[in-house]
Coordinates of C-alpha atoms in Angstrom, one line a residue:
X174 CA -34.6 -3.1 12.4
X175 CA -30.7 -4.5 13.2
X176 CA -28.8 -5.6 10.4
X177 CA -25.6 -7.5 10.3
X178 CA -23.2 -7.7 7.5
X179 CA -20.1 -9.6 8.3
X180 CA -17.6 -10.1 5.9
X181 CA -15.5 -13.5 5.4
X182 CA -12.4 -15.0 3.3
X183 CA -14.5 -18.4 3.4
X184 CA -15.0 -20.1 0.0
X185 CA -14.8 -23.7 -0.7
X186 CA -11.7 -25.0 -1.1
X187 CA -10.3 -21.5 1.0
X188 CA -9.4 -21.0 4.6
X189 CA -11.7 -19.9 6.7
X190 CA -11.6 -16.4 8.8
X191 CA -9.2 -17.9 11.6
X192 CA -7.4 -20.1 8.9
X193 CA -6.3 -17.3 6.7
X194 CA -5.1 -15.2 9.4
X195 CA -6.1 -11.9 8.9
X196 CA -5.7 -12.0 5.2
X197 CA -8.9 -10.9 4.1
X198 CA -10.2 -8.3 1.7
X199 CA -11.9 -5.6 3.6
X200 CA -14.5 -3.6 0.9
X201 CA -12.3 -0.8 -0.2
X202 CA -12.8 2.8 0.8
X203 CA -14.4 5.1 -1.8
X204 CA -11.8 7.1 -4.4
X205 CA -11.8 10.2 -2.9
X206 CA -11.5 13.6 -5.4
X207 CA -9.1 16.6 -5.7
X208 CA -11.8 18.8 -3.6
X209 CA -12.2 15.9 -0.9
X210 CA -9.8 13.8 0.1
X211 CA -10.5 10.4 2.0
X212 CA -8.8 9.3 5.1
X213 CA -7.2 6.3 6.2
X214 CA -7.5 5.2 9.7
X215 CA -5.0 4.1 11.7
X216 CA -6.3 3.8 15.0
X217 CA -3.6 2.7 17.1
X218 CA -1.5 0.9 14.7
X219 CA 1.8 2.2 14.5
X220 CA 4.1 2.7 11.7
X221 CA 6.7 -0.3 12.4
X222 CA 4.3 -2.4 13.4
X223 CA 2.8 -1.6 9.7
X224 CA 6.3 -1.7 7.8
X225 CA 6.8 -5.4 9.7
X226 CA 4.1 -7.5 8.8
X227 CA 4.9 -5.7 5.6
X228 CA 8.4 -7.2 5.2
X229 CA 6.9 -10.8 6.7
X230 CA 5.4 -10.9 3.1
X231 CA 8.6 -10.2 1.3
X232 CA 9.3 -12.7 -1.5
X233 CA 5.6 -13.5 -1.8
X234 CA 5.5 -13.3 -5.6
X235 CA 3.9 -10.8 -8.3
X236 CA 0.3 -11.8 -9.1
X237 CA -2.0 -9.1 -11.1
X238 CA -5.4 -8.3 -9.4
X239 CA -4.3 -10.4 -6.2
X240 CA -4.7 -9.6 -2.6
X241 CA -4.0 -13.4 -2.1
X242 CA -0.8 -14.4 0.2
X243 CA -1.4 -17.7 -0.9
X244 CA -1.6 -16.7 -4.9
X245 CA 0.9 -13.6 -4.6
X246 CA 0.0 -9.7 -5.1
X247 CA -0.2 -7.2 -7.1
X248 CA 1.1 -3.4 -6.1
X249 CA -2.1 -2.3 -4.7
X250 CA -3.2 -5.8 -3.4
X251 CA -0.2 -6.4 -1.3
X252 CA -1.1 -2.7 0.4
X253 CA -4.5 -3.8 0.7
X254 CA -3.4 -7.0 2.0
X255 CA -0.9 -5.4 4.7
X256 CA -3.5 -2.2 5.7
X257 CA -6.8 -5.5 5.8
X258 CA -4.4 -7.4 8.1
X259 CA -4.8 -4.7 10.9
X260 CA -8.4 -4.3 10.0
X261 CA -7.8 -1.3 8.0
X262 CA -9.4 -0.4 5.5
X263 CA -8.1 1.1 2.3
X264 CA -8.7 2.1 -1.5
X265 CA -8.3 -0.9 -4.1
X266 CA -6.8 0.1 -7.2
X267 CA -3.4 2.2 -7.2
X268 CA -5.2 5.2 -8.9
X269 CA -7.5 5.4 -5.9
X270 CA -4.9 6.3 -3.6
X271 CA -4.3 9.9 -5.6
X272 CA -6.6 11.5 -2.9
X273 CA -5.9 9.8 0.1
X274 CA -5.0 11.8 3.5
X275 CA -2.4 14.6 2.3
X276 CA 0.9 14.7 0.2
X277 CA 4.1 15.7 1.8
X278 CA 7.7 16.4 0.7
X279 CA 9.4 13.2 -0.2
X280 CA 12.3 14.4 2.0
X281 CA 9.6 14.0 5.0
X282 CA 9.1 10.6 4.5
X283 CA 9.0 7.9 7.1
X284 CA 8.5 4.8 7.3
X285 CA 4.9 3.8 6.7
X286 CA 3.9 6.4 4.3
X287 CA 2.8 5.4 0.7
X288 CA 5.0 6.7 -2.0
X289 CA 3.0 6.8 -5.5
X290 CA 4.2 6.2 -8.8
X291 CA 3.2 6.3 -12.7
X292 CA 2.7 2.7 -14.2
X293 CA 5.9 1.5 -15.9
X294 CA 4.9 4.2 -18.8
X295 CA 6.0 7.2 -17.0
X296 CA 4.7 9.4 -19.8
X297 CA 0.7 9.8 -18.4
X298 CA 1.2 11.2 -14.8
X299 CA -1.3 9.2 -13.4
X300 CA -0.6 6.9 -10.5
X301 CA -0.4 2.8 -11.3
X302 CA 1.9 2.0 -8.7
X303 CA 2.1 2.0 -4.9
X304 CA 4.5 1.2 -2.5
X305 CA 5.1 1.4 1.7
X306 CA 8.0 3.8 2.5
X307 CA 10.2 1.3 4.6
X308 CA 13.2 3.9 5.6
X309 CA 14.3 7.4 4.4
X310 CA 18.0 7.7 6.2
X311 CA 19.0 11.5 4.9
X312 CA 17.7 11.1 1.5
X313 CA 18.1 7.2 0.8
X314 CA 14.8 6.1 1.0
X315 CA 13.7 2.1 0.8
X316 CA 10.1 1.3 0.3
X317 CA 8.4 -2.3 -0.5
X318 CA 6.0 -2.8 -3.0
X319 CA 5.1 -5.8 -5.1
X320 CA 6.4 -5.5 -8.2
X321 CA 6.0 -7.4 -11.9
X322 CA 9.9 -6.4 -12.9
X323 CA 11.5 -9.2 -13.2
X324 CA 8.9 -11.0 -12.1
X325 CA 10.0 -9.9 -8.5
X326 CA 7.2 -10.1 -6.3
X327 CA 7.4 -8.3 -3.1
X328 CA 10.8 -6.5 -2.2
X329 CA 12.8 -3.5 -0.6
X330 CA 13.6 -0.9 -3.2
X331 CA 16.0 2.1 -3.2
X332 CA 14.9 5.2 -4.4
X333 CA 16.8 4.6 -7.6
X334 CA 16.7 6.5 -11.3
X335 CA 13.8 4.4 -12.3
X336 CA 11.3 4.9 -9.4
X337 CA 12.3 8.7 -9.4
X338 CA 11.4 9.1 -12.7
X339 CA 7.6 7.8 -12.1
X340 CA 7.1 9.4 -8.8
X341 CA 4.1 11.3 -8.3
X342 CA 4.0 12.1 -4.3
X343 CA 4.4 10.7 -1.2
X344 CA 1.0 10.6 1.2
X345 CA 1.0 10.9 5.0
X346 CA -0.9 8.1 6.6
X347 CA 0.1 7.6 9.9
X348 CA -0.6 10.8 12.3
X349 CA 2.3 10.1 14.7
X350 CA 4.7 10.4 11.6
X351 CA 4.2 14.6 11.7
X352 CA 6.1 14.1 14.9

């Protein structure tokens, strides 16, 4: 017996598959644990080609529990969005990225890694936001994220007081970035 599943962003009053370009929700990888990390696969897509559609969405605004261009995105649904655009799949929920691939040194970071954060309560260390690392020139690293201060949306970010003060880690997505 063959069975089919095929998965589209069609619903009335929505954009079909070819309509919303590439903007649909993929289901979301499985959290992985701390004795079994999952893995991301990025096939043949390469960092830049990640970090640019990523900066196409810039200004898109803040929406909670959005993976929705149209509608705007929240931290994790703007990742979702951006890694679901190349047909990648990914973990939905910020939290659900804690075991993903493998942490490295925050001074190791290039662009397309994801950099991890605490939710704007920095006192539980447990990750509630995400971001795309966009640069890291000698120390000044830039990521974009969407983000509900100042009800910004999506945007660039230094590595400022704020954001150091929640980090968690920085993961290692893209294989060619060990390079």
């Amino acid at each position: 017996m063959l069975a089919a599943v095929m998965f589209s962003c069609h619903k009335p009053g929505r954009p079909s598959l070819t309509e919303c370009n590439g903007h649909c929700v993929l289901p979301p990888l499985t959290p992985g644990t701390e004795n079994h990390h999952i893995n991301i696969a990025t096939g043949k897509l390469t960092p830049s080609q990640l970090v640019s559609f990523a900066r196409s969405l810039k200004g898109t605004p803040y929406k909670y529990g959005s993976v929705d261009p149209q509608e705007g995105f929240d931290c994790s649904g703007f990742v979702t969005c951006v890694f679901n655009h190349f047909g990648i799949r990914v973990p939905r929920p910020s939290v659900d990225f804690t075991f993903v691939n493998r942490s490295i040194d925050i001074k190791k970071a290039k662009a397309g890694d994801l950099i991890l954060f605490t939710g704007s309560d920095s006192i539980p260390r447990i990750v509630g936001h995400i971001g795309i690392v966009v640069s890291n020139h000698k120390g000044d690293l830039k990521f974009i994220h969407s983000t509900s201060r100042n009800d910004a949306g999506v945007m660039e970010t230094p590595l400022a007081k704020y954001y150091q003060d929640r980090y968690i880690k920085t993961i290692r997505v893209f294989a060619q970035n060990d390079r």
